[in-house]
Coordinates of C-alpha atoms and ligand atoms in Angstrom, one line a residue:
M13 CA 0.0 -16.2 30.5
S14 CA -2.0 -13.2 30.4
K15 CA -4.9 -13.3 26.5
F16 CA -4.1 -9.5 25.8
F17 CA -0.6 -10.8 24.8
T18 CA 0.9 -12.6 22.1
K19 CA 4.1 -14.5 22.6
A20 CA 5.6 -12.8 20.3
A21 CA 4.5 -9.9 22.4
L22 CA 5.8 -10.6 25.5
V23 CA 9.4 -12.4 24.5
I24 CA 9.9 -9.0 22.8
A25 CA 9.1 -7.1 25.7
I26 CA 11.3 -9.1 27.8
M27 CA 14.3 -8.8 25.9
A28 CA 13.4 -4.8 25.8
I29 CA 14.1 -5.3 29.6
A30 CA 16.3 -7.9 30.0
L31 CA 19.2 -7.5 27.4
P32 CA 20.6 -4.1 28.7
V33 CA 21.2 -5.8 31.6
A34 CA 22.1 -9.1 30.5
L35 CA 25.4 -7.2 28.8
F36 CA 25.5 -4.8 31.8
A37 CA 26.4 -8.1 33.9
S38 CA 28.9 -9.8 30.7
G39 CA 30.7 -6.8 30.5
G40 CA 31.9 -7.2 33.8
G41 CA 30.2 -8.9 36.2
E42 CA 31.9 -11.8 38.8
K43 CA 31.7 -15.3 37.1
A44 CA 29.8 -18.0 38.7
G45 CA 32.6 -20.7 41.3
G46 CA 32.4 -24.4 41.2
G47 CA 34.3 -24.2 44.9
A48 CA 33.3 -26.0 47.4
G49 CA 30.2 -23.6 48.4
A50 CA 29.2 -24.1 45.4
K51 CA 24.7 -23.4 44.9
Y52 CA 22.9 -25.2 42.9
A53 CA 19.3 -24.0 41.9
I54 CA 16.0 -26.3 40.8
V55 CA 12.9 -24.0 39.2
F56 CA 10.2 -26.4 38.9
K57 CA 6.9 -24.4 37.6
N58 CA 4.4 -24.4 40.1
T59 CA 3.8 -24.9 44.3
G60 CA 1.7 -27.2 44.8
N61 CA 2.8 -30.0 42.7
P62 CA 3.8 -33.2 44.2
Y63 CA 5.5 -34.8 41.1
G64 CA 7.4 -31.1 41.6
D65 CA 8.6 -32.0 45.0
K66 CA 9.6 -35.5 43.9
Q67 CA 11.7 -34.2 42.0
M68 CA 12.8 -31.7 43.0
G69 CA 14.0 -33.7 46.1
G70 CA 16.0 -35.8 44.3
F71 CA 17.5 -33.1 42.9
K72 CA 18.5 -31.9 46.7
A73 CA 19.7 -35.2 47.3
G74 CA 22.2 -35.7 44.2
I75 CA 23.8 -32.6 44.6
E76 CA 24.3 -32.8 48.6
E77 CA 25.5 -36.3 48.7
Q78 CA 28.2 -34.6 46.2
G79 CA 28.8 -32.4 49.2
F80 CA 27.5 -29.1 47.5
T81 CA 23.9 -27.1 48.5
A82 CA 21.1 -27.1 46.7
I83 CA 18.2 -24.3 46.1
L84 CA 14.7 -25.4 45.6
Q85 CA 12.3 -23.1 43.9
A86 CA 8.9 -22.4 42.2
P87 CA 6.7 -20.0 41.4
A88 CA 3.6 -20.1 42.8
Q89 CA 1.8 -19.2 39.2
P90 CA 3.2 -21.8 36.3
T91 CA 4.3 -18.9 33.9
A92 CA 7.3 -17.7 32.0
E93 CA 7.2 -14.4 34.1
A94 CA 6.8 -15.5 37.2
Q95 CA 10.3 -17.8 36.4
I96 CA 12.3 -14.6 35.2
Q97 CA 11.7 -13.4 38.7
I98 CA 12.9 -16.1 40.4
L99 CA 16.1 -16.7 37.8
E100 CA 16.8 -12.8 38.7
S101 CA 17.8 -13.3 41.5
L102 CA 19.1 -17.1 40.9
I103 CA 21.7 -14.4 39.1
S104 CA 22.1 -12.4 41.7
Q105 CA 23.3 -14.9 44.2
K106 CA 25.1 -16.7 41.9
V107 CA 24.6 -20.2 41.8
A108 CA 27.0 -22.1 40.2
A109 CA 23.8 -23.4 37.6
I110 CA 20.7 -23.2 36.8
C111 CA 18.3 -26.2 36.4
I112 CA 15.3 -24.6 34.9
V113 CA 11.7 -26.9 34.3
G114 CA 10.5 -24.1 31.8
N115 CA 7.3 -22.6 31.4
D116 CA 8.0 -21.8 28.4
F117 CA 10.0 -22.7 25.8
D118 CA 11.2 -19.6 24.3
A119 CA 10.8 -16.1 26.5
L120 CA 13.2 -17.5 29.6
Q121 CA 15.8 -16.9 26.3
P122 CA 17.2 -13.8 27.8
V123 CA 17.3 -14.2 31.5
L124 CA 18.8 -17.6 30.9
T125 CA 21.2 -16.0 27.8
K126 CA 22.0 -13.2 31.2
A127 CA 22.2 -16.1 33.6
K128 CA 24.8 -17.8 30.6
N129 CA 27.1 -15.1 30.0
A130 CA 27.6 -14.5 34.4
G131 CA 29.0 -17.8 34.1
I132 CA 26.2 -19.8 35.1
K133 CA 26.1 -23.5 33.6
V134 CA 22.1 -23.3 32.8
F135 CA 19.8 -26.3 31.5
S136 CA 16.5 -27.8 31.5
L137 CA 14.9 -30.9 33.1
D138 CA 11.9 -32.5 32.4
S139 CA 10.2 -29.6 30.4
S140 CA 12.8 -28.2 28.1
V141 CA 14.1 -24.4 27.0
N142 CA 14.8 -24.2 23.8
P143 CA 18.4 -24.8 22.6
A144 CA 19.8 -21.4 22.6
S145 CA 19.1 -21.4 26.0
R146 CA 20.2 -24.4 27.3
L147 CA 23.7 -26.2 27.7
T148 CA 21.7 -29.6 27.5
H149 CA 18.8 -31.1 28.8
V150 CA 17.1 -34.2 31.2
N151 CA 14.3 -35.9 29.3
Q152 CA 12.6 -38.3 31.8
A153 CA 11.6 -40.8 28.9
D154 CA 11.7 -40.6 24.8
S155 CA 9.2 -38.3 24.1
E156 CA 7.8 -39.3 21.1
K157 CA 7.6 -42.6 22.8
I158 CA 5.5 -41.3 25.2
G159 CA 2.9 -39.4 23.0
R160 CA 2.1 -42.2 20.6
T161 CA 1.5 -45.1 24.0
L162 CA -0.3 -42.9 24.8
V163 CA -2.9 -42.7 22.2
E164 CA -2.4 -46.7 21.5
A165 CA -3.8 -46.5 25.6
A166 CA -6.8 -44.0 24.3
F167 CA -7.2 -46.2 21.2
D168 CA -7.3 -49.6 23.8
M169 CA -9.6 -48.3 25.8
A170 CA -12.0 -47.0 23.6
K171 CA -12.1 -50.0 21.5
G172 CA -10.6 -48.6 18.5
S173 CA -14.1 -45.6 18.6
G174 CA -15.4 -42.5 19.5
D175 CA -14.3 -39.1 21.0
I176 CA -11.2 -38.7 23.3
A177 CA -10.1 -35.6 24.7
I178 CA -6.8 -34.2 26.2
L179 CA -6.3 -32.5 30.0
S180 CA -3.1 -30.8 29.2
A181 CA -1.2 -28.8 31.6
T182 CA -0.4 -25.0 30.3
S183 CA -0.7 -24.4 26.9
Q184 CA 2.9 -23.1 26.9
A185 CA 4.4 -26.1 28.6
S186 CA 6.7 -27.6 26.5
N187 CA 6.9 -30.8 27.8
Q188 CA 3.4 -31.8 27.2
N189 CA 3.1 -30.1 23.9
L190 CA 5.5 -32.1 22.3
W191 CA 4.1 -34.9 23.8
I192 CA 0.9 -34.0 22.2
D193 CA 2.8 -33.0 18.9
Y194 CA 3.6 -37.4 19.0
M195 CA -0.1 -37.8 19.9
K196 CA -1.3 -35.7 16.3
K197 CA 1.1 -37.6 14.3
E198 CA 0.2 -41.3 16.4
L199 CA -3.6 -39.8 15.5
A200 CA -3.3 -39.4 11.6
L201 CA -2.6 -42.8 11.3
P202 CA -5.1 -44.8 9.6
K203 CA -5.5 -47.1 11.8
Y204 CA -7.1 -44.0 14.4
A205 CA -9.9 -43.3 11.9
S206 CA -12.4 -43.6 14.0
L207 CA -11.0 -42.0 17.5
K208 CA -12.1 -38.2 17.2
L209 CA -9.9 -36.3 19.3
V210 CA -12.4 -33.8 20.2
K211 CA -10.3 -31.0 22.4
I212 CA -7.2 -30.2 24.0
A213 CA -8.0 -28.5 27.6
Y214 CA -5.6 -26.7 29.5
G215 CA -5.9 -27.3 33.5
D216 CA -2.7 -25.3 34.0
D217 CA -1.5 -28.1 36.6
L218 CA -3.4 -26.5 39.3
R219 CA -5.4 -28.7 40.4
D220 CA -8.9 -26.3 40.8
K221 CA -8.8 -25.3 37.3
S222 CA -7.6 -28.9 36.1
V223 CA -10.9 -30.3 38.0
S224 CA -13.0 -27.4 36.3
E225 CA -11.3 -28.0 32.7
A226 CA -12.4 -32.2 33.7
E227 CA -16.1 -31.0 34.0
G228 CA -16.8 -29.1 31.4
L229 CA -15.3 -31.5 29.4
L230 CA -17.8 -33.9 30.0
A231 CA -20.7 -31.5 29.7
S232 CA -19.7 -30.5 26.4
F233 CA -18.7 -34.3 25.3
P234 CA -21.5 -36.5 26.3
N235 CA -20.2 -39.7 24.4
L236 CA -16.4 -39.0 25.3
K237 CA -15.1 -42.6 26.3
V238 CA -10.9 -41.4 26.8
I239 CA -9.3 -38.3 28.6
I240 CA -5.6 -38.5 28.4
A241 CA -4.2 -36.1 30.9
P242 CA -0.4 -36.0 30.0
T243 CA 0.0 -34.2 33.6
T244 CA -0.1 -36.0 37.4
V245 CA -2.0 -33.0 38.0
G246 CA -4.5 -33.4 35.7
I247 CA -5.1 -37.1 35.1
A248 CA -5.7 -37.3 39.4
A249 CA -7.9 -34.7 39.3
A250 CA -9.5 -36.3 35.8
G251 CA -10.2 -39.6 38.0
K252 CA -11.5 -37.0 41.4
V253 CA -14.0 -35.8 39.1
I254 CA -15.0 -39.2 37.5
T255 CA -15.3 -41.2 40.7
D256 CA -17.6 -38.1 42.1
K257 CA -19.6 -38.4 39.2
G258 CA -20.4 -41.8 39.0
L259 CA -18.8 -42.2 35.7
I260 CA -16.5 -45.1 36.3
G261 CA -16.1 -47.7 33.3
K262 CA -18.5 -44.9 31.3
V263 CA -15.1 -42.7 30.8
L264 CA -11.8 -43.4 31.3
I265 CA -8.2 -42.4 31.7
T266 CA -5.2 -42.9 31.2
G267 CA -2.1 -40.7 30.8
L268 CA 1.0 -39.9 33.1
G269 CA 0.1 -40.1 37.0
L270 CA 2.1 -40.4 40.1
P271 CA 1.2 -43.8 41.7
S272 CA 1.1 -42.5 45.2
E273 CA -2.4 -40.3 43.8
M274 CA -3.8 -42.3 41.8
A275 CA -3.5 -45.8 43.2
S276 CA -7.7 -45.1 44.4
Y277 CA -8.5 -44.5 41.1
I278 CA -6.6 -47.6 39.2
E279 CA -8.0 -49.9 41.7
S280 CA -11.8 -48.4 41.2
G281 CA -11.2 -48.9 37.4
A282 CA -11.1 -45.6 36.3
C283 CA -8.1 -45.6 35.3
P284 CA -7.0 -49.1 33.9
Y285 CA -3.4 -48.8 33.0
M286 CA -1.3 -45.0 32.7
F287 CA 2.5 -44.6 32.4
L288 CA 5.2 -42.4 34.5
W289 CA 8.9 -42.7 35.1
N290 CA 10.6 -42.3 38.4
P291 CA 10.6 -38.5 38.9
I292 CA 13.0 -38.5 42.5
D293 CA 15.4 -39.9 39.8
V294 CA 14.9 -37.4 37.2
G295 CA 15.9 -35.0 39.9
Y296 CA 18.5 -36.4 40.9
L297 CA 19.4 -36.9 37.2
G298 CA 19.8 -33.2 36.7
A299 CA 21.8 -32.9 40.1
Y300 CA 24.6 -35.1 38.2
V301 CA 24.3 -33.4 35.0
G302 CA 24.4 -29.9 36.9
V303 CA 27.6 -30.9 39.0
A304 CA 29.1 -32.5 35.7
L305 CA 28.8 -28.9 33.9
V306 CA 30.3 -27.1 36.6
Q307 CA 33.2 -29.2 36.8
G308 CA 33.8 -29.4 33.3
K309 CA 33.4 -32.8 32.8
I310 CA 31.0 -31.9 30.3
T311 CA 29.8 -29.4 28.4
G312 CA 26.8 -30.7 27.4
A313 CA 27.8 -31.8 23.6
V314 CA 26.5 -35.2 21.8
G315 CA 28.5 -37.9 23.4
D316 CA 29.4 -36.2 26.3
K317 CA 29.7 -39.0 29.3
F318 CA 29.8 -39.4 32.8
K319 CA 28.0 -41.4 36.4
A320 CA 24.5 -40.5 37.7
G321 CA 25.8 -41.9 41.4
R322 CA 23.2 -45.1 42.0
L323 CA 22.1 -44.3 38.2
G324 CA 25.1 -45.4 36.6
D325 CA 26.7 -44.3 33.3
Y326 CA 24.7 -42.2 30.9
T327 CA 25.6 -40.0 27.6
I328 CA 24.4 -37.1 25.9
T329 CA 22.2 -37.7 22.5
K330 CA 20.5 -35.2 20.0
A331 CA 17.1 -33.9 21.3
P332 CA 14.4 -34.1 18.4
D333 CA 14.0 -29.7 18.9
G334 CA 18.0 -29.5 17.4
G335 CA 19.9 -29.7 20.9
T336 CA 21.0 -32.0 23.3
E337 CA 19.5 -34.2 26.0
V338 CA 20.4 -37.0 28.6
L339 CA 17.4 -39.4 28.5
L340 CA 16.6 -40.9 32.0
G341 CA 15.1 -44.2 30.9
P342 CA 11.5 -45.9 29.2
P343 CA 8.9 -44.8 31.4
F344 CA 7.1 -47.7 33.5
K345 CA 3.6 -48.5 33.1
F346 CA 1.1 -48.6 36.0
D347 CA -2.2 -51.2 36.4
A348 CA -4.1 -53.2 38.8
K349 CA -1.4 -55.6 39.0
N350 CA 1.1 -53.9 39.8
I351 CA -0.2 -50.6 41.8
A352 CA 0.0 -51.8 45.1
D353 CA 4.0 -52.0 45.3
W354 CA 4.7 -48.3 43.7
K355 CA 1.6 -46.3 45.8
T356 CA 3.7 -45.6 48.6
V357 CA 6.8 -45.3 47.0
Y358 CA 6.5 -42.3 44.7
Ligands
RAM24 C1 3.1 -32.9 35.5 C2 3.9 -31.8 35.4 C3 5.4 -32.9 34.9 C4 5.0 -33.7 34.1 C5 3.5 -34.7 35.1 C6 3.9 -35.5 34.1 O1 3.6 -33.0 37.5 O2 3.5 -30.9 34.3 O3 6.0 -31.1 34.3 O4 6.5 -33.7 33.8 O5 3.1 -34.0 35.4

């Protein structure tokens, strides 16, 4: 987001433009349908992210095997403004459901409210939007566990003391921000008194920016021991920088990475271990949540149950933000012992 606008100003500006349109649409607009030709859309954060491609691929497979049409979209830049344009167009196309991977927790609320008023079932996946903007959220794994586990990994790799840094996605990404909040809570425990978080850098899930932010961390903090990157783009960028600079073993990396992109860094020792879930399954689960919402099998309320194709049975639970969510399952740890088995899977 532009440095010249505060988040509050952005929300007000968007509401000023979108609210009258939303009221007009709800006053007589045709409702989106869920019949045989129904279209289900997923909007990822930005293009050029292999993780996002796999997640959208899983969504497409899940929608098509239920007999519907999937629309996969992502803006070039990971901003709320760019997603708003795509969302406006999906509302005009009268899609049955929108699965949003939010670039901002609050800023999409006016346009998502407009979608809801047009009869579209709106839910988030991977990176949540606020509870008022969604019926439920498809969460890849327990957010608290992800944050706390990554700090435990950094503690282990730093042998209990020294400087650590976080290389995140955008400063507005709600999934990364929630994980970072839990990292800070974990770091506040007495056990971590000798571990110092020196900086949180933002590579915006753009490869070049993530590389330059990783280089910046190494230049500014020569005693850095561990970089935690809770983003697949960031951790791969950190792996490349550590390798190119000959720092394998001196600065260790951990976080959330795609096995296909991280295998060489795990095999070289640059990344002793990292975590992730199956992004294809996250998207596939989202496809089943979307169809269940449109067909009225669930409303997104706590206790709602549904079957997600080959993944089996799921129940909607309460989310930490006060809304509801569906949890895919526990994250998986990748290390030198198992990476060869996974690098061709995702
Ligand atoms: C990046 C994206 C995505 C996140 C993964 C771990 O690819 O930010 O939203 O879930 O990392």
